[in-house]
Coordinates of C-alpha atoms and ligand atoms in Angstrom, one line a residue:
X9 CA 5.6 -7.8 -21.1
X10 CA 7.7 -10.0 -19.0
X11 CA 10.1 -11.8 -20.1
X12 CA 13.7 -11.3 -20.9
X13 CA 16.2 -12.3 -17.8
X14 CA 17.2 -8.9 -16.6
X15 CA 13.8 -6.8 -14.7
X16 CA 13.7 -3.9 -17.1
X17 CA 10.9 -2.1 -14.4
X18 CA 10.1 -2.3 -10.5
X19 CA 7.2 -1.4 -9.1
X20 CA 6.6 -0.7 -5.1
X21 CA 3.7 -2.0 -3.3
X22 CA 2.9 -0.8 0.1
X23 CA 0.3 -2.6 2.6
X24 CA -0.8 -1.2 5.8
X25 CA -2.2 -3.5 7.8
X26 CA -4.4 -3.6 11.4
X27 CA -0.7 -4.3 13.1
X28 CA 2.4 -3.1 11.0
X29 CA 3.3 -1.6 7.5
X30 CA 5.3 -3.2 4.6
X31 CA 6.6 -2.4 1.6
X32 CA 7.7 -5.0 -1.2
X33 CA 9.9 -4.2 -4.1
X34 CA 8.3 -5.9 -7.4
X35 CA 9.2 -7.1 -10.8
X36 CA 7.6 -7.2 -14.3
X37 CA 7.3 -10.6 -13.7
X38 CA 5.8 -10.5 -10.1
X39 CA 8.7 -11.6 -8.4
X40 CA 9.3 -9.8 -5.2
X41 CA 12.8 -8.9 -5.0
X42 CA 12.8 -7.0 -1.2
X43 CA 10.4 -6.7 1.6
X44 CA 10.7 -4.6 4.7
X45 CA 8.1 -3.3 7.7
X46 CA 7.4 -1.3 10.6
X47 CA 5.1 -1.9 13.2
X48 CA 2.5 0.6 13.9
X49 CA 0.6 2.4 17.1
X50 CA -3.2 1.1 18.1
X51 CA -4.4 3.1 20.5
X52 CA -8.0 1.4 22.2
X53 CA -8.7 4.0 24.8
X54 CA -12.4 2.3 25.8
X55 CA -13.4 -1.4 24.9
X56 CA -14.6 -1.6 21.6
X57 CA -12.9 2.1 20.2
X58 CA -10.2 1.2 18.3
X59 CA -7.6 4.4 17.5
X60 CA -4.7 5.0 14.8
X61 CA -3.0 7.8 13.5
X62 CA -2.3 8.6 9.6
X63 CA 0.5 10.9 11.0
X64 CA 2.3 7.5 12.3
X65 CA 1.6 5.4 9.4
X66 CA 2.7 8.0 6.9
X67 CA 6.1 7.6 8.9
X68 CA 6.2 3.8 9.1
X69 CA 5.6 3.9 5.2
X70 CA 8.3 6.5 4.9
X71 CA 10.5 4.2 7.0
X72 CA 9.8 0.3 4.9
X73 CA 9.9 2.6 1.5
X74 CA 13.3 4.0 1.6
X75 CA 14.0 0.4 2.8
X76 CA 13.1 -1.5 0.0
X77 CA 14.7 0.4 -2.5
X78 CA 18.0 0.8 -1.2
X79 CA 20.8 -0.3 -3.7
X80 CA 18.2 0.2 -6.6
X81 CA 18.3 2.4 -10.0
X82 CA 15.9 4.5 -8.9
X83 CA 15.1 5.3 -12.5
X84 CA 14.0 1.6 -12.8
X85 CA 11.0 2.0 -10.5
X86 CA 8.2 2.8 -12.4
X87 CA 4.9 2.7 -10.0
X88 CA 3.7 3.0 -6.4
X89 CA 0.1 1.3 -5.0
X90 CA -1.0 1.3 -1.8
X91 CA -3.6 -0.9 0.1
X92 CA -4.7 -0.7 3.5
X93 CA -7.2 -1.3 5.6
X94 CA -10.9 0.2 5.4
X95 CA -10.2 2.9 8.3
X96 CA -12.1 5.9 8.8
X97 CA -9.4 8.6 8.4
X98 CA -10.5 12.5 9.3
X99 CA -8.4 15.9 8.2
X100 CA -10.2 19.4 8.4
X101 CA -9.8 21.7 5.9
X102 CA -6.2 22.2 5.6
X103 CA -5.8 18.8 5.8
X104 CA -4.4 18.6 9.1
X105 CA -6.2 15.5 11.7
X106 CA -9.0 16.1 13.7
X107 CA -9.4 14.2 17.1
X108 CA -11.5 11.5 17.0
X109 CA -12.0 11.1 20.5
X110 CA -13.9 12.9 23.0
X111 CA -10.0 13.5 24.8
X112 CA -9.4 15.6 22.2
X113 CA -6.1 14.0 20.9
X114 CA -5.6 14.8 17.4
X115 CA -2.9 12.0 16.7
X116 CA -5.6 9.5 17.4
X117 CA -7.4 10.5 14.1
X118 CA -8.5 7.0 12.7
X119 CA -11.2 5.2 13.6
X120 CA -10.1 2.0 12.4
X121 CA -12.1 -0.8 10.5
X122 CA -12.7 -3.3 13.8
X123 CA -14.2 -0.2 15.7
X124 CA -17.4 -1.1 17.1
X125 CA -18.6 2.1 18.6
X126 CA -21.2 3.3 16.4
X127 CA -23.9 0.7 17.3
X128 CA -26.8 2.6 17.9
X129 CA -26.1 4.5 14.4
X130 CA -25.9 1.2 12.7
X131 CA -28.9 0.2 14.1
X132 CA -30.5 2.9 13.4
X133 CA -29.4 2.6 9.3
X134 CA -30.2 -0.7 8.7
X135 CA -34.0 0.1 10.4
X136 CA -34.2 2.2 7.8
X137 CA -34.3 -0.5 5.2
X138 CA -33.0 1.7 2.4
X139 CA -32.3 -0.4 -1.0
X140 CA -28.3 0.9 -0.9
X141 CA -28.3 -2.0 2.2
X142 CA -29.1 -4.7 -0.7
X143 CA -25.7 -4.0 -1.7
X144 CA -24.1 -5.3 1.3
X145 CA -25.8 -8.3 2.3
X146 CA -28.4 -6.4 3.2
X147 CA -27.1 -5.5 6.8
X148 CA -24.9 -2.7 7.2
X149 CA -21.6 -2.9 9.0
X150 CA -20.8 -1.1 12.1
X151 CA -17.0 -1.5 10.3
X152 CA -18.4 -0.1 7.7
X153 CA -18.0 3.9 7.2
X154 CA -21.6 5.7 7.5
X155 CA -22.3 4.8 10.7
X156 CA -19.0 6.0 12.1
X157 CA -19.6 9.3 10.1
X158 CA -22.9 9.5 12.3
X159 CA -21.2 9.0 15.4
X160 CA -18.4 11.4 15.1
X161 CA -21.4 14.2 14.1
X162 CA -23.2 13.0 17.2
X163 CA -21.1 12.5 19.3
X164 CA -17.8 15.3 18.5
X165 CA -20.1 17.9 17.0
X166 CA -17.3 20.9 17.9
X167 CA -14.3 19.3 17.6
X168 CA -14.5 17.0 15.1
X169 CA -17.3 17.1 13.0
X170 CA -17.8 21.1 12.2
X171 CA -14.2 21.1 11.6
X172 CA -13.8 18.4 9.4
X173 CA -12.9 19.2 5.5
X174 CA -12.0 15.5 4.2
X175 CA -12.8 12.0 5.4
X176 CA -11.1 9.6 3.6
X177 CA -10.9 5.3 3.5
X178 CA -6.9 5.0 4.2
X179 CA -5.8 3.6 1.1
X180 CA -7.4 6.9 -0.8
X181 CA -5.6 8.8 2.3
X182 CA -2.3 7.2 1.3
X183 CA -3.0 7.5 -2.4
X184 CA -4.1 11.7 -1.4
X185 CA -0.9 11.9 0.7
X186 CA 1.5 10.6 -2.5
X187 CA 0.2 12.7 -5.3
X188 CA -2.0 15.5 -3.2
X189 CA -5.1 14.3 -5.9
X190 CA -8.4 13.2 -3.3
X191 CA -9.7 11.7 -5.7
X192 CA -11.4 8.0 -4.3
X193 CA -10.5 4.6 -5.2
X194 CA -13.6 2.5 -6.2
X195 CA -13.2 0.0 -4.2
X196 CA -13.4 2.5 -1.3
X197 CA -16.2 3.7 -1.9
X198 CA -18.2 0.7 -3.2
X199 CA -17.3 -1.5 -0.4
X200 CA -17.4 0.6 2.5
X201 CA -19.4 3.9 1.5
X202 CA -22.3 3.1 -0.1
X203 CA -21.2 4.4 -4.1
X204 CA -22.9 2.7 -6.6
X205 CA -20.4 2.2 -9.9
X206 CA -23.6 2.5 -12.0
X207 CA -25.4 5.5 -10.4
X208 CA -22.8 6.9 -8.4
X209 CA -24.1 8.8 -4.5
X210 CA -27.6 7.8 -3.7
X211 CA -28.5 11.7 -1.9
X212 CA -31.7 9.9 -0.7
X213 CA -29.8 7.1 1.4
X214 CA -27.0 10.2 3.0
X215 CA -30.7 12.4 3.7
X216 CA -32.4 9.6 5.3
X217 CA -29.6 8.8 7.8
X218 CA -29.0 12.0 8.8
X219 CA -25.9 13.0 7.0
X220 CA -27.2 15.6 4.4
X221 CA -24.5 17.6 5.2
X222 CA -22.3 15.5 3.5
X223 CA -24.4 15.7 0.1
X224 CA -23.6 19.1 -0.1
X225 CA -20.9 21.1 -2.1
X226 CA -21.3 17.7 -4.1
X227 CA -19.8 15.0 -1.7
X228 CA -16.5 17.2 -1.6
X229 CA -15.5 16.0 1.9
X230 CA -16.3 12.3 1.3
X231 CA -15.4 12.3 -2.5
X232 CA -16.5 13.4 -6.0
X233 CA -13.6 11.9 -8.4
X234 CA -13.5 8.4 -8.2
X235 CA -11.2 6.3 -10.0
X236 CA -10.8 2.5 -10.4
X237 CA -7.8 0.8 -9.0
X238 CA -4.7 0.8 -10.8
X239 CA -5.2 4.4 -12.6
X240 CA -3.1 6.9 -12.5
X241 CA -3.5 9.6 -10.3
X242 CA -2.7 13.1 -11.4
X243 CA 1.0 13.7 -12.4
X244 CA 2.3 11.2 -9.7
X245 CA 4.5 11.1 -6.8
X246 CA 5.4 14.5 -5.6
X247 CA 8.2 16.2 -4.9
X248 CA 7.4 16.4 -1.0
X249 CA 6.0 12.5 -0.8
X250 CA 9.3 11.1 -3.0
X251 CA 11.1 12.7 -0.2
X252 CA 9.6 11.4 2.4
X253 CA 9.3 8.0 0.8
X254 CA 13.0 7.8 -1.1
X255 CA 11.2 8.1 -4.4
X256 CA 11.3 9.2 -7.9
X257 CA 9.0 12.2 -7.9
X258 CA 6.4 12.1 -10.8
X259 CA 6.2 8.1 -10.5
X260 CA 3.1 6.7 -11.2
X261 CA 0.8 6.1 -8.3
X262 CA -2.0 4.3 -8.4
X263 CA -5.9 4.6 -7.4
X264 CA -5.6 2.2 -4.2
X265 CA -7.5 -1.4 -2.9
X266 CA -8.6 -2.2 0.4
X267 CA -6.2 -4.7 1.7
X268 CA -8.1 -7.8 1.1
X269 CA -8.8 -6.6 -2.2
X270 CA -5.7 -6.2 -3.0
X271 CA -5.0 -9.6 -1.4
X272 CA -7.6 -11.3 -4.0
X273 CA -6.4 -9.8 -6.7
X274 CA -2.8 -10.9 -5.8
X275 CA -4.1 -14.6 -5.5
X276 CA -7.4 -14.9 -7.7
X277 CA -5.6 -15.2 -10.9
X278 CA -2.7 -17.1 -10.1
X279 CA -1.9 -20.2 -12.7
X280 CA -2.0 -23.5 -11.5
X281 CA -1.5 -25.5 -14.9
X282 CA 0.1 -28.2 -13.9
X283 CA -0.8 -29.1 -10.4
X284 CA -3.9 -31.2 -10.6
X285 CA -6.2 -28.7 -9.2
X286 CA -10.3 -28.9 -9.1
X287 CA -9.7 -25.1 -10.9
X288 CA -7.4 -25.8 -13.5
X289 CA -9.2 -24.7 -16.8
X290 CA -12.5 -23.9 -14.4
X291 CA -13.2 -20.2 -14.6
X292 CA -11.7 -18.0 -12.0
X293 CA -15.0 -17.8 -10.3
X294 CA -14.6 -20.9 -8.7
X295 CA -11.8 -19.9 -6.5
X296 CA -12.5 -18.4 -3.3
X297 CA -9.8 -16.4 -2.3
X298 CA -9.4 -15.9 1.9
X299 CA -7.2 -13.1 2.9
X300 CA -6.8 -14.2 6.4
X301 CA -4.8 -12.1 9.1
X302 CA -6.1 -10.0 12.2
X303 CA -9.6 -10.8 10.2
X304 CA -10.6 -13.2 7.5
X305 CA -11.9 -12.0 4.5
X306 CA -13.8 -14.2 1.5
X307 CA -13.5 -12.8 -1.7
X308 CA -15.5 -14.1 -4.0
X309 CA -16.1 -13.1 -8.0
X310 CA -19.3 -13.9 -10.2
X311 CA -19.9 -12.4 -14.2
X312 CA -23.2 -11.2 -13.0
X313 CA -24.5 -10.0 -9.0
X314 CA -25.2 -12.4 -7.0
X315 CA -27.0 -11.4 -3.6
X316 CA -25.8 -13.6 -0.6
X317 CA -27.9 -12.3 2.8
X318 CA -25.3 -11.3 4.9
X319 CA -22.1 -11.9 3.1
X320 CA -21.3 -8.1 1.8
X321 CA -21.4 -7.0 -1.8
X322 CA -22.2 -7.5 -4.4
X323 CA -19.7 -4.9 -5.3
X324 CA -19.0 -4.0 -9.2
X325 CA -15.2 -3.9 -10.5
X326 CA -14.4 -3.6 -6.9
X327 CA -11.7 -5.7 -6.8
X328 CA -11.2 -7.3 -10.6
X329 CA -12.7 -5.1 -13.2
X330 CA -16.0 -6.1 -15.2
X331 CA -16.8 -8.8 -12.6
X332 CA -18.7 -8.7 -9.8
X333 CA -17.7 -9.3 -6.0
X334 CA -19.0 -10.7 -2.9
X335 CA -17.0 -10.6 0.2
X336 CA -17.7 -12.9 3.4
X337 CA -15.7 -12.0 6.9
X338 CA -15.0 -12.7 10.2
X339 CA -13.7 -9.8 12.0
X340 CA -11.6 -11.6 14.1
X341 CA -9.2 -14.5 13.1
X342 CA -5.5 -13.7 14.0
X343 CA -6.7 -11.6 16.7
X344 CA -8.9 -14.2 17.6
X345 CA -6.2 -16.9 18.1
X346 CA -3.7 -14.4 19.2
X347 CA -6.3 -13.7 22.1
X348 CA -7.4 -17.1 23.4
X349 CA -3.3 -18.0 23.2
X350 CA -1.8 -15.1 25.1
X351 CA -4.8 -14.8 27.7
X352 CA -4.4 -18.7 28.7
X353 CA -2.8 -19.7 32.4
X354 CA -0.1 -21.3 30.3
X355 CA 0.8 -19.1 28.4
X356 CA 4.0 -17.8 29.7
X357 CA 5.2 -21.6 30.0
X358 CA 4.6 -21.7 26.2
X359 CA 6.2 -18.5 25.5
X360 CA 9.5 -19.7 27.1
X361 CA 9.5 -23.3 25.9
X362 CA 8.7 -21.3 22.4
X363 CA 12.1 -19.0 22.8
X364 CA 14.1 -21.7 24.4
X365 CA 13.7 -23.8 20.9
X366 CA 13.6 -20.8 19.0
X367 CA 10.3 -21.4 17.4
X368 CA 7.2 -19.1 17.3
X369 CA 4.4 -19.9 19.7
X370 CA 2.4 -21.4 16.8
X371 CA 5.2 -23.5 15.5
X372 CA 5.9 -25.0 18.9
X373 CA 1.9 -25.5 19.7
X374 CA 1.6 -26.9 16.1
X375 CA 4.4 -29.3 16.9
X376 CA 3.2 -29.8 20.6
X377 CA 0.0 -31.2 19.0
X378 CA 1.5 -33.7 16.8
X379 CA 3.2 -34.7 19.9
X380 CA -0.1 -35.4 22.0
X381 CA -2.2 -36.5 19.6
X382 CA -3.2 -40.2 19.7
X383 CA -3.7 -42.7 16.8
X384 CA -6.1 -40.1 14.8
X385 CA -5.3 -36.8 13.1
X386 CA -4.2 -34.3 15.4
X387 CA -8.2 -32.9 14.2
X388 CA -9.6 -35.0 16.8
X389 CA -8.5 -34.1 20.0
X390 CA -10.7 -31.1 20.3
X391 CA -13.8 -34.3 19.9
X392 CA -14.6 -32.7 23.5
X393 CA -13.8 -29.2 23.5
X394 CA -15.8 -26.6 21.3
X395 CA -14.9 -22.8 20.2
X396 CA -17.8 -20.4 19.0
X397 CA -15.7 -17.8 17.4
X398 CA -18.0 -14.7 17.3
X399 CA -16.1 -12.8 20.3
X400 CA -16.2 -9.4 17.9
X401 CA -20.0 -10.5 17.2
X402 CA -20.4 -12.4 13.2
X403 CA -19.5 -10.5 10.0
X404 CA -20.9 -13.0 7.7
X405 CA -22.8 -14.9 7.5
X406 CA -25.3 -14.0 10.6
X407 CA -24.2 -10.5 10.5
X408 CA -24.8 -10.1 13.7
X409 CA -22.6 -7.8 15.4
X410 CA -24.3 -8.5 19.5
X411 CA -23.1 -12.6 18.9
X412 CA -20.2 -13.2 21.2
X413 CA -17.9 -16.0 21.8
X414 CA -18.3 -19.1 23.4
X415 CA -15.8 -22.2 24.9
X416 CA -17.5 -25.6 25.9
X417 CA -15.8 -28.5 28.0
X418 CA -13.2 -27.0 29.9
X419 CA -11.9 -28.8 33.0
X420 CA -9.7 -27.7 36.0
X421 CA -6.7 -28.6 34.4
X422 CA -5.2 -25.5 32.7
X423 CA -1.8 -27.0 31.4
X424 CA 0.5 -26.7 28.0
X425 CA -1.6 -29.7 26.8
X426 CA -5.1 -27.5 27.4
X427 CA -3.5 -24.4 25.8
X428 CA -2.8 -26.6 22.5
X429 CA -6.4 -28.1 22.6
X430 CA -8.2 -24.5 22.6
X431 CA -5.8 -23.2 20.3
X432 CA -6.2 -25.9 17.9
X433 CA -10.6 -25.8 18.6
X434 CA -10.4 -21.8 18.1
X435 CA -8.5 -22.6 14.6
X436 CA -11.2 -24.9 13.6
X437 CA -14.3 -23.0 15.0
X438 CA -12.4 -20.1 12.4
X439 CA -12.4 -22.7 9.6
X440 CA -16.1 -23.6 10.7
X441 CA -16.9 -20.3 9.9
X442 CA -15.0 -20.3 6.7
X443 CA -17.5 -23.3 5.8
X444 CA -21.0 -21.5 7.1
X445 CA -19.7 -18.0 4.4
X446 CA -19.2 -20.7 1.4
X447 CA -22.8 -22.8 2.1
X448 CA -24.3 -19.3 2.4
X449 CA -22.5 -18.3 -1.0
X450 CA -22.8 -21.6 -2.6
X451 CA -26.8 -21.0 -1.6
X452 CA -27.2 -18.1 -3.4
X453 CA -25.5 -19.0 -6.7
X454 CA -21.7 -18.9 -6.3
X455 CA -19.9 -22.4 -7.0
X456 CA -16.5 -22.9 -5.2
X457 CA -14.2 -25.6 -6.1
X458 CA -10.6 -24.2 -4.8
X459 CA -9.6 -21.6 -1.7
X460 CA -7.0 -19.4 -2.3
X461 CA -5.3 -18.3 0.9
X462 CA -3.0 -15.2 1.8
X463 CA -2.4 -12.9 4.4
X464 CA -0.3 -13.8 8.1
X465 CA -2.6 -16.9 8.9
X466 CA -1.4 -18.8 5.7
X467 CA 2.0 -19.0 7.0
X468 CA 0.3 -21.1 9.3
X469 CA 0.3 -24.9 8.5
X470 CA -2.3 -25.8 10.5
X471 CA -4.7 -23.2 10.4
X472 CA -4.2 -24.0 6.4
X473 CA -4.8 -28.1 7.3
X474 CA -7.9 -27.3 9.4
X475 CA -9.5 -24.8 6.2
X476 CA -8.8 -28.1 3.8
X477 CA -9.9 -30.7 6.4
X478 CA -13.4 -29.0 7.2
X479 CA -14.3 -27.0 3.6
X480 CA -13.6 -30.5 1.9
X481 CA -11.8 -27.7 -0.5
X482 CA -8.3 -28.0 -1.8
X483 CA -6.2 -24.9 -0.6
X484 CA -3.7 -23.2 -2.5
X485 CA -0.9 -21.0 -1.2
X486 CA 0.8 -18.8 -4.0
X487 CA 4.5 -19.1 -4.7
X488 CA 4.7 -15.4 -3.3
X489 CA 3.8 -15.4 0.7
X490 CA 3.2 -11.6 0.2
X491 CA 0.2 -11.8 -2.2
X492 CA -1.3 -8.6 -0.6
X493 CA 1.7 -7.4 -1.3
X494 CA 2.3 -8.2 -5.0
X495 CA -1.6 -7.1 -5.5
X496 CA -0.4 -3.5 -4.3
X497 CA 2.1 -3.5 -6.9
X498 CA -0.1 -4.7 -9.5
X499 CA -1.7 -1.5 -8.8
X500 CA 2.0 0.6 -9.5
X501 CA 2.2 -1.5 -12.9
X502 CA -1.0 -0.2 -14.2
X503 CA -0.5 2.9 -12.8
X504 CA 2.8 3.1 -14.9
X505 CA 0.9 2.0 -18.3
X506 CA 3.4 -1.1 -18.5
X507 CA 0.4 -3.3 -17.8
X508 CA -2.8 -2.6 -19.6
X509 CA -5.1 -3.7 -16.6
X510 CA -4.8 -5.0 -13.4
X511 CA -5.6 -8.1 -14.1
X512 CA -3.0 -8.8 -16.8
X513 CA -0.6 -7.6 -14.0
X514 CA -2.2 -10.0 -11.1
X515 CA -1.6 -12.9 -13.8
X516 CA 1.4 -13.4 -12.9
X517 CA 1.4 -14.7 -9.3
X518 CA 2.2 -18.5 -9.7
X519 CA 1.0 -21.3 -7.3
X520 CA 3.8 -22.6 -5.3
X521 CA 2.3 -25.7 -2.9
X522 CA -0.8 -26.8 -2.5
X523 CA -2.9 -28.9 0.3
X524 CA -5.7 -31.3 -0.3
Ligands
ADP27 N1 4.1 -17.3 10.6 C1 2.9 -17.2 11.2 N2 2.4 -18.2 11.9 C2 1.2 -18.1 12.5 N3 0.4 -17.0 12.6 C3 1.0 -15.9 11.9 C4 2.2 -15.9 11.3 N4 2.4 -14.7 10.8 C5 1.4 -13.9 11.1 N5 0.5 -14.6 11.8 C6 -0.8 -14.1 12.4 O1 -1.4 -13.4 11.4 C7 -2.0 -12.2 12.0 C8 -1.5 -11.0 11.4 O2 -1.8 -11.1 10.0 P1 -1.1 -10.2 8.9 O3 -1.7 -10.5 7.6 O4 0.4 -10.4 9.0 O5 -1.3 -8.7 9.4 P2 -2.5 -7.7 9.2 O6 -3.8 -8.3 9.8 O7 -2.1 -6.5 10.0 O8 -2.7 -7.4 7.7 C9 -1.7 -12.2 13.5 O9 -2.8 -12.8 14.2 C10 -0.5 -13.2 13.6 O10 -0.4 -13.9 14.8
5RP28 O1 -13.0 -4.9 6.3 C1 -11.9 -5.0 5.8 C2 -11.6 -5.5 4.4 O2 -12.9 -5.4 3.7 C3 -10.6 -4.8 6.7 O3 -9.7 -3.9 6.0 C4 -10.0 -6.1 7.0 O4 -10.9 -6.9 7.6 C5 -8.8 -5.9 7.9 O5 -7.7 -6.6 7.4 P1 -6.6 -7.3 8.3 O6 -7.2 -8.4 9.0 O7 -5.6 -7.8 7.3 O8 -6.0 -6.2 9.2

């Protein structure tokens, strides 16, 4: 299809991340030709309940939509996909949001995928030892969706859960608000709600937990229709959401992708002839691709399942179809750093040294480093200062979610120098991690030769540096920063029928630098 030197077709992908919205404006040949986004509200009224709104990301999408297209032949855009995060998002009947919260606010009606609330339901799943867990490592997530589900009926009985009509994963929201079709995405529903491609709801696993309500009327309110990513839902945009979005109505829009699904599939299949990679002409399962921004995900495909304890999946056609995938995490990465920078004594010195030299806070600690760093690689100057990272408990490989974090070797001093040194230790204890999710992997039968990254943290060079230095793995960053991005409007393409599958779309993401 591609080809030719004038774009014949665009094709919009929108991503809603944990922090902000964006939108990218996307060629035939995967080129991104405009980006825009919006920040969006996170509302954490107790520790460890985490809050949005669909109301207020419908906006923000409304807002980096009409953006991106300005100035363009709206005749030439042919598709719409959406990714987003796994977030619990819950409508009643008439679609309308329910309150999530015993305050009874129904903007707040998202319980969003870093939520750690619904412990004591989790718990009380995985004792159950029911074979749908083998499908996720064999621990469920509290992130994950059934245990939230349990909460809200135990805990919001009246105003929530007897009202509720529809609970959707907010990419199928976003795909539902677009085209008015509920039907789910498969990677949804495999990932995060327990579907099976092959066999579809397991009523058994639903009865056992104590959500048998939701079996009936056959799984209306969590879904019946599911579709895998990149088909075409119903007759398209509609009238009302090509309004709101500054859209062709009756454009294609696709079945959606969690976001770092649609991150892999924006990096997994990039070509790297020519570059002297480990992968080159090795088979696409032996890249690893890490979608790494307020979390880290590792997304990792195999021709047949392969069963990693802890590390989640394996999940069928979830992210490429016909191959299977397995998907390692830490919860918090971005965040993480974010954290351990802005909470530190000198932080507001770095913050105005930062503006003065109009730099970002990482850029100038990055550079700060290089400046204090003795005859050895900047690597070494955390030889006495150590970072456990699990400070929203460990995703994979432990799965574990009461771990917490730890520092070890801090002195009195708490100067510019000490805030580079824990910032640099957290970025390696996150690379650490990186390393314990491919051993575990490599354990059970995957073989990883390359790491793909995307996502906010691949922007940054050292937290890039530290993944190379401590995998031993050559890391590849993708021409196209906004790999989530393009992935979302892989989705569009094959919605639109100008790409035959989603991976002949996601082919086209070429490798722009690489690190050994
Ligand atoms: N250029 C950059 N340099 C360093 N860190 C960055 C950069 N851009 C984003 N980040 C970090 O990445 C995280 C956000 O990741 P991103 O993928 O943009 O968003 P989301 O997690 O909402 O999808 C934040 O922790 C942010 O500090
Ligand atoms: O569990 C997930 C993916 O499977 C979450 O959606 C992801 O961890 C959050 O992504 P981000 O860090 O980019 O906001």
């Amino acid at each position: 299809m591609p080809g030719g030197n004038e774009p014949r077709s665009y094709y919009v992908g929108m991503d809603v991340g944990t922090g902000s919205v964006r939108a990218a404006l996307v060629d035939q040949r995967g080129t991104l030709l405009a980006f825009a986004d919006q920040p969006i509200n996170q509302w954490e009224p107790q520790f460890n309940h985490h809050e949005q709104s669909s109301e207020d990301i419908w906006a923000a999408c409304c807002v980096v939509s009409k953006k991106v297209v300005q100035g363009v032949n709206l005749h030439q855009i042919r598709g719409l996909g959406f990714d987003a995060t796994c977030s619990l998002v819950v409508l009643d009947k008439q679609f309308r949001p329910l309150p999530v919260n015993p305050e009874g606010d129904s903007r707040r009606n998202i319980i969003m995928w870093l939520d750690h609330r619904a412990v004591s339901q989790v718990h009380r799943i995985n004792e159950t030892k029911h074979s749908v867990l083998q499908y996720v490592g064999g621990v469920m997530s509290v992130e994950m969706q059934a245990p939230k589900l349990l909460w809200l009926k135990e805990n919001l009985r009246e105003t929530c859960w007897d009202k509720a009509g529809h609970f959707f994963d907010l990419p199928d929201f976003l795909s539902w608000k677009a085209t008015g079709v509920t039907a789910r995405s498969l990677c949804s529903l495999v990932c995060k709600w327990t579907y099976s491609a092959e066999k579809g709801w397991d009523d058994s696993f639903w009865k056992m937990v104590g959500l048998e309500d939701l079996v009936t009327d056959n799984y209306s309110k969590i879904g019946n229709q599911v579709l895998p990513p990149g088909a075409s839902l119903g007759s398209g945009l509609t009238p009302e959401a090509a309004k709101d979005l500054g859209l062709p109505p009756g454009i294609a829009v696709a079945a959606s992708l969690i976001d770092a699904h649609a991150g892999g599939l924006g990096v997994i299949g990039a070509d790297v002839k020519g570059h002297g990679l480990a992968c080159e002409g090795q088979p696409v399962t032996s890249r690893l691709a890490v979608i790494c921004g307020t979390s880290s995900c590792h997304m990792g495909i195999s021709k047949n399942p392969i069963f990693v304890p802890g590390v989640w999946g394996p999940y069928f056609s979830a992210m490429v179809p016909g191959f299977w995938l397995n998907e390692g995490g830490q919860s918090v990465t971005g965040k993480l750093i974010d954290h351990m920078v802005q909470g530190h004594a000198a932080f507001p010195e770095l913050q105005a040294k930062a503006t003065a030299r109009g730099q970002s806070v990482y850029a100038y600690l990055n550079s700060h480093l290089d400046l204090i760093k003795k005859a050895q690689p900047v690597g070494f100057l955390t030889v006495d200062l150590h970072v456990w990272p699990d400070f929203h408990g460990n995703r994979s490989p432990l799965a574990d979610l009461t771990l917490k974090g730890m520092v070890t070797g801090l002195k009195l001093s708490q100067d510019l120098d000490d805030l580079a040194i824990l910032y640099l230790a957290t970025v390696q204890a996150i690379a650490f991690g990186t390393r314990l999710i491919i051993e575990a992997m490599e354990s059970a039968g995957h073989s990883i030769s390359t790491l793909f990254l995307c996502g906010g943290l691949s922007k940054n060079p050292l937290f890039v540096q530290m993944h190379a230095d401590i995998t031993g793995l050559p890391v590849v960053l993708s021409q196209e920063v906004e790999s989530v991005l393009v992935g979302a409007a892989v989705l569009g393409a094959c919605a639109s029928g100008d790409f035959a599958s989603v991976q002949l779309g996601a082919c086209y993401g070429l490798v722009g630098e690489t690190r050994l």
